[in-house]
mmCIF file of C-alpha atoms in Angstrom:
data_model
loop_
_atom_site.group_PDB
_atom_site.id
_atom_site.type_symbol
_atom_site.label_atom_id
_atom_site.label_comp_id
_atom_site.label_asym_id
_atom_site.label_seq_id
_atom_site.Cartn_x
_atom_site.Cartn_y
_atom_site.Cartn_z
ATOM 1 C CA UNK A 350 124.685 87.813 91.978
ATOM 2 C CA UNK A 351 122.923 84.724 90.630
ATOM 3 C CA UNK A 352 126.042 82.696 91.253
ATOM 4 C CA UNK A 353 125.823 84.083 94.956
ATOM 5 C CA UNK A 354 122.196 82.943 95.367
ATOM 6 C CA UNK A 355 122.811 79.546 93.900
ATOM 7 C CA UNK A 356 125.014 78.815 96.791
ATOM 8 C CA UNK A 357 122.019 78.676 99.114
ATOM 9 C CA UNK A 358 120.366 75.376 99.821
ATOM 10 C CA UNK A 359 116.990 76.874 98.779
ATOM 11 C CA UNK A 360 118.006 77.279 95.193
ATOM 12 C CA UNK A 361 119.813 73.924 94.845
ATOM 13 C CA UNK A 362 118.544 71.845 92.133
ATOM 14 C CA UNK A 363 116.628 74.754 90.679
ATOM 15 C CA UNK A 364 117.174 76.872 87.523
ATOM 16 C CA UNK A 365 117.556 80.627 88.326
ATOM 17 C CA UNK A 366 116.242 82.031 85.184
ATOM 18 C CA UNK A 367 116.580 85.857 85.730
ATOM 19 C CA UNK A 368 117.278 88.420 88.524
ATOM 20 C CA UNK A 369 116.161 92.038 87.653
ATOM 21 C CA UNK A 370 116.538 95.127 89.638
ATOM 22 C CA UNK A 371 113.144 96.606 90.517
ATOM 23 C CA UNK A 372 112.293 100.180 89.349
ATOM 24 C CA UNK A 373 110.937 101.343 92.819
ATOM 25 C CA UNK A 374 113.722 101.093 95.451
ATOM 26 C CA UNK A 375 113.646 101.982 99.114
ATOM 27 C CA UNK A 376 116.397 103.287 101.284
ATOM 28 C CA UNK A 377 117.352 100.208 103.283
ATOM 29 C CA UNK A 378 117.515 97.547 100.645
ATOM 30 C CA UNK A 379 118.293 96.833 97.062
ATOM 31 C CA UNK A 380 115.337 94.995 95.684
ATOM 32 C CA UNK A 381 115.178 92.461 92.822
ATOM 33 C CA UNK A 382 112.584 90.345 90.924
ATOM 34 C CA UNK A 383 113.869 86.711 90.868
ATOM 35 C CA UNK A 384 112.570 83.956 88.535
ATOM 36 C CA UNK A 385 113.230 80.558 89.542
ATOM 37 C CA UNK A 386 111.848 77.624 87.692
ATOM 38 C CA UNK A 387 109.023 79.948 86.474
ATOM 39 C CA UNK A 388 108.154 81.183 89.981
ATOM 40 C CA UNK A 389 108.628 84.670 91.066
ATOM 41 C CA UNK A 390 110.339 85.951 94.190
ATOM 42 C CA UNK A 391 111.752 89.163 95.709
ATOM 43 C CA UNK A 392 115.361 89.191 96.884
ATOM 44 C CA UNK A 393 116.206 92.193 99.154
ATOM 45 C CA UNK A 394 119.948 92.950 99.536
ATOM 46 C CA UNK A 395 120.564 94.832 102.610
ATOM 47 C CA UNK A 396 122.051 98.432 102.348
ATOM 48 C CA UNK A 397 121.912 99.248 105.857
ATOM 49 C CA UNK A 398 123.186 97.357 109.153
ATOM 50 C CA UNK A 399 121.455 99.290 111.725
ATOM 51 C CA UNK A 400 118.473 96.986 112.057
ATOM 52 C CA UNK A 401 118.027 93.525 113.555
ATOM 53 C CA UNK A 402 117.322 91.400 110.450
ATOM 54 C CA UNK A 403 116.571 88.227 112.372
ATOM 55 C CA UNK A 404 113.883 90.105 114.249
ATOM 56 C CA UNK A 405 112.568 91.534 110.900
ATOM 57 C CA UNK A 406 112.395 88.040 109.476
ATOM 58 C CA UNK A 407 110.534 86.651 112.564
ATOM 59 C CA UNK A 408 108.000 89.305 112.603
ATOM 60 C CA UNK A 409 107.333 89.284 108.972
ATOM 61 C CA UNK A 410 106.775 85.455 109.361
ATOM 62 C CA UNK A 411 104.393 86.204 112.163
ATOM 63 C CA UNK A 412 102.524 88.774 109.899
ATOM 64 C CA UNK A 413 102.398 86.243 107.007
ATOM 65 C CA UNK A 414 100.697 83.699 109.358
ATOM 66 C CA UNK A 415 98.041 86.376 109.848
ATOM 67 C CA UNK A 416 97.777 86.818 105.980
ATOM 68 C CA UNK A 417 98.922 90.474 105.970
ATOM 69 C CA UNK A 418 102.437 90.079 104.685
ATOM 70 C CA UNK A 419 104.360 88.042 102.038
ATOM 71 C CA UNK A 420 105.922 84.800 103.168
ATOM 72 C CA UNK A 421 109.608 85.371 104.076
ATOM 73 C CA UNK A 422 111.601 82.165 102.858
ATOM 74 C CA UNK A 423 115.388 82.810 103.191
ATOM 75 C CA UNK A 424 117.269 84.869 105.571
ATOM 76 C CA UNK A 425 121.274 84.897 104.689
ATOM 77 C CA UNK A 426 122.939 87.125 107.042
ATOM 78 C CA UNK A 427 126.363 86.209 105.796
ATOM 79 C CA UNK A 428 125.889 87.383 102.279
ATOM 80 C CA UNK A 429 123.183 90.035 103.429
ATOM 81 C CA UNK A 430 119.936 89.055 101.683
ATOM 82 C CA UNK A 431 116.518 87.979 102.273
ATOM 83 C CA UNK A 432 114.206 86.174 99.878
ATOM 84 C CA UNK A 433 110.307 86.348 99.972
ATOM 85 C CA UNK A 434 107.395 85.388 98.030
ATOM 86 C CA UNK A 435 106.324 87.735 95.191
ATOM 87 C CA UNK A 436 102.909 89.113 95.339
ATOM 88 C CA UNK A 437 101.128 91.063 92.718
ATOM 89 C CA UNK A 438 99.400 94.156 93.703
ATOM 90 C CA UNK A 439 99.487 97.980 93.433
ATOM 91 C CA UNK A 440 100.429 100.829 95.782
ATOM 92 C CA UNK A 441 97.669 103.530 96.603
ATOM 93 C CA UNK A 442 98.318 107.070 97.855
ATOM 94 C CA UNK A 443 94.583 107.853 98.624
ATOM 95 C CA UNK A 444 92.334 105.436 100.450
ATOM 96 C CA UNK A 445 88.566 105.488 100.253
ATOM 97 C CA UNK A 446 86.540 104.537 103.629
ATOM 98 C CA UNK A 447 86.509 100.855 102.799
ATOM 99 C CA UNK A 448 90.236 100.681 102.121
ATOM 100 C CA UNK A 449 90.927 102.695 105.160
ATOM 101 C CA UNK A 450 89.019 100.127 107.239
ATOM 102 C CA UNK A 451 90.742 97.258 105.719
ATOM 103 C CA UNK A 452 93.947 98.682 106.410
ATOM 104 C CA UNK A 453 93.125 99.533 110.044
ATOM 105 C CA UNK A 454 91.985 96.030 110.388
ATOM 106 C CA UNK A 455 95.318 94.669 109.133
ATOM 107 C CA UNK A 456 97.347 96.921 111.481
ATOM 108 C CA UNK A 457 95.058 95.911 114.285
ATOM 109 C CA UNK A 458 95.785 92.317 113.563
ATOM 110 C CA UNK A 459 99.470 93.097 113.708
ATOM 111 C CA UNK A 460 99.201 94.896 116.988
ATOM 112 C CA UNK A 461 97.003 92.331 118.664
ATOM 113 C CA UNK A 462 98.602 89.155 117.650
ATOM 114 C CA UNK A 463 102.314 89.716 117.139
ATOM 115 C CA UNK A 464 104.637 89.850 120.266
ATOM 116 C CA UNK A 465 108.331 90.614 121.110
ATOM 117 C CA UNK A 466 109.930 90.378 124.439
ATOM 118 C CA UNK A 467 111.562 93.646 124.620
ATOM 119 C CA UNK A 468 110.935 97.094 126.164
ATOM 120 C CA UNK A 469 108.812 99.620 124.460
ATOM 121 C CA UNK A 470 110.760 102.568 122.753
ATOM 122 C CA UNK A 471 110.240 105.631 124.641
ATOM 123 C CA UNK A 472 108.969 108.824 122.874
ATOM 124 C CA UNK A 473 111.757 110.810 124.358
ATOM 125 C CA UNK A 474 114.277 108.432 122.627
ATOM 126 C CA UNK A 475 112.726 108.881 119.238
ATOM 127 C CA UNK A 476 113.701 112.384 118.467
ATOM 128 C CA UNK A 477 117.120 114.286 119.093
ATOM 129 C CA UNK A 478 116.226 117.706 118.273
ATOM 130 C CA UNK A 479 113.091 119.325 120.065
ATOM 131 C CA UNK A 480 111.093 122.373 119.786
ATOM 132 C CA UNK A 481 108.327 123.560 121.935
ATOM 133 C CA UNK A 482 105.623 121.765 119.895
ATOM 134 C CA UNK A 483 107.572 118.527 120.213
ATOM 135 C CA UNK A 484 108.164 118.951 123.868
ATOM 136 C CA UNK A 485 104.349 119.645 124.415
ATOM 137 C CA UNK A 486 103.574 116.417 122.380
ATOM 138 C CA UNK A 487 105.900 114.374 124.609
ATOM 139 C CA UNK A 488 104.285 115.658 127.732
ATOM 140 C CA UNK A 489 100.764 114.806 126.408
ATOM 141 C CA UNK A 490 101.863 111.300 125.449
ATOM 142 C CA UNK A 491 103.401 110.802 128.783
ATOM 143 C CA UNK A 492 100.356 112.125 130.607
ATOM 144 C CA UNK A 493 97.878 109.806 128.813
ATOM 145 C CA UNK A 494 100.119 106.709 129.157
ATOM 146 C CA UNK A 495 101.495 104.090 126.885
ATOM 147 C CA UNK A 496 99.898 101.396 124.758
ATOM 148 C CA UNK A 497 102.772 99.124 123.753
ATOM 149 C CA UNK A 498 102.259 96.808 120.857
ATOM 150 C CA UNK A 499 104.551 95.564 118.000
ATOM 151 C CA UNK A 500 104.225 98.368 115.621
ATOM 152 C CA UNK A 501 105.323 98.293 111.994
ATOM 153 C CA UNK A 502 106.740 101.821 112.183
ATOM 154 C CA UNK A 503 106.893 102.684 108.636
ATOM 155 C CA UNK A 504 103.420 102.614 107.152
ATOM 156 C CA UNK A 505 104.028 104.618 104.217
ATOM 157 C CA UNK A 506 102.209 103.865 100.933
ATOM 158 C CA UNK A 507 105.178 102.237 99.264
ATOM 159 C CA UNK A 508 105.292 99.666 102.200
ATOM 160 C CA UNK A 509 101.732 98.702 101.571
ATOM 161 C CA UNK A 510 100.559 96.646 98.547
ATOM 162 C CA UNK A 511 97.009 96.114 97.562
ATOM 163 C CA UNK A 512 95.462 93.239 96.167
ATOM 164 C CA UNK A 513 91.925 94.551 95.432
ATOM 165 C CA UNK A 514 90.780 95.648 98.725
ATOM 166 C CA UNK A 515 93.248 93.595 100.721
ATOM 167 C CA UNK A 516 96.236 95.369 102.042
ATOM 168 C CA UNK A 517 99.637 93.482 102.461
ATOM 169 C CA UNK A 518 102.238 94.984 104.610
ATOM 170 C CA UNK A 519 105.784 95.021 103.422
ATOM 171 C CA UNK A 520 109.194 96.029 105.042
ATOM 172 C CA UNK A 521 109.393 95.148 108.723
ATOM 173 C CA UNK A 522 112.936 96.300 109.253
ATOM 174 C CA UNK A 523 111.965 99.147 111.761
ATOM 175 C CA UNK A 524 109.083 97.054 113.505
ATOM 176 C CA UNK A 525 109.511 97.032 117.278
ATOM 177 C CA UNK A 526 107.440 97.566 120.409
ATOM 178 C CA UNK A 527 105.928 100.966 120.290
ATOM 179 C CA UNK A 528 102.810 102.865 121.087
ATOM 180 C CA UNK A 529 99.794 101.853 118.906
ATOM 181 C CA UNK A 530 99.196 105.581 118.173
ATOM 182 C CA UNK A 531 102.447 105.715 116.310
ATOM 183 C CA UNK A 532 101.313 103.459 113.510
ATOM 184 C CA UNK A 533 97.971 105.267 113.549
ATOM 185 C CA UNK A 534 99.522 108.755 113.142
ATOM 186 C CA UNK A 535 101.760 107.391 110.452
ATOM 187 C CA UNK A 536 98.705 106.373 108.377
ATOM 188 C CA UNK A 537 97.113 109.794 108.911
ATOM 189 C CA UNK A 538 100.271 111.576 107.882
ATOM 190 C CA UNK A 539 101.156 109.290 104.993
ATOM 191 C CA UNK A 540 97.852 109.075 103.472
ATOM 192 C CA UNK A 541 96.945 112.777 104.260
ATOM 193 C CA UNK A 542 93.633 111.870 105.991
ATOM 194 C CA UNK A 543 91.193 114.489 106.707
ATOM 195 C CA UNK A 544 89.850 115.035 110.345
ATOM 196 C CA UNK A 545 86.495 113.018 109.596
ATOM 197 C CA UNK A 546 88.753 110.155 108.129
ATOM 198 C CA UNK A 547 90.973 110.275 111.156
ATOM 199 C CA UNK A 548 87.962 109.916 113.418
ATOM 200 C CA UNK A 549 86.736 107.068 111.351
ATOM 201 C CA UNK A 550 90.213 105.304 111.492
ATOM 202 C CA UNK A 551 90.356 105.747 115.353
ATOM 203 C CA UNK A 552 86.957 104.471 115.919
ATOM 204 C CA UNK A 553 87.410 101.545 113.710
ATOM 205 C CA UNK A 554 90.500 100.711 115.513
ATOM 206 C CA UNK A 555 89.687 101.266 119.158
ATOM 207 C CA UNK A 556 85.953 100.641 118.787
ATOM 208 C CA UNK A 557 85.102 102.988 121.600
ATOM 209 C CA UNK A 558 87.234 105.367 123.836
ATOM 210 C CA UNK A 559 90.305 106.871 122.231
ATOM 211 C CA UNK A 560 92.446 109.918 123.032
ATOM 212 C CA UNK A 561 92.339 112.386 120.277
ATOM 213 C CA UNK A 562 95.060 114.675 121.921
ATOM 214 C CA UNK A 563 97.349 111.728 122.192
ATOM 215 C CA UNK A 564 96.864 110.914 118.482
ATOM 216 C CA UNK A 565 97.653 114.554 117.509
ATOM 217 C CA UNK A 566 100.613 114.483 119.781
ATOM 218 C CA UNK A 567 101.819 111.312 117.866
ATOM 219 C CA UNK A 568 101.294 113.070 114.525
ATOM 220 C CA UNK A 569 103.877 115.710 115.661
ATOM 221 C CA UNK A 570 106.223 112.952 116.778
ATOM 222 C CA UNK A 571 106.068 111.063 113.533
ATOM 223 C CA UNK A 572 106.570 114.056 111.471
ATOM 224 C CA UNK A 573 109.799 114.846 113.425
ATOM 225 C CA UNK A 574 110.911 111.271 113.424
ATOM 226 C CA UNK A 575 110.596 111.263 109.558
ATOM 227 C CA UNK A 576 112.365 114.688 109.223
ATOM 228 C CA UNK A 577 115.258 113.443 111.226
ATOM 229 C CA UNK A 578 115.483 110.133 109.478
ATOM 230 C CA UNK A 579 115.548 111.576 105.909
ATOM 231 C CA UNK A 580 118.203 114.341 107.011
ATOM 232 C CA UNK A 581 120.404 111.355 108.332
ATOM 233 C CA UNK A 582 119.900 109.159 105.480
ATOM 234 C CA UNK A 583 119.883 111.707 102.509
#
């Protein structure tokens, strides 16, 4: 593996000291800690080819410029890997109110400042198998209307690194134009927010009027999307 990495111009003239498999792994990539001339990097070798890696690299770069993601440094599609800066931090499964606000602000920065020229993914296309609850959720979402933004789409605790109270977003492979409520619903489900915490999150994000019924509908959609994804990838 080190010999493969040495072929790239980024590593020419540098000493690759080690490349160790990380203990915590995701489903879409195989992640390594790389040490080069005393500097740490993360190398992600791609396990899946169902996402647009060039788009992922671009979106992470845009998020990095907003100071909410690690800097992506190398994208090698031929050999199937990406190199990015290493950031020290921890993962949190529970948020206090201040951390919740900081995370909502980071998501809002992404939604408001990163753009893609593509059509928004339709809620009907997110789920193959539907029951009455899902059908009713889709109707509610379509009745309220869309709020298209570039969403991360995978805001689980392992994709958020904390440096003190500062959240850093990881893994942009599923980011695309989606409804802002999808990311907010993800935060609620993944961090097991109480109703009061959900209200604080929504007021923080929207600063005024929001549609609670649409938010609840997207929680149904998010759960269904996750269920289907894990069934397809287990």
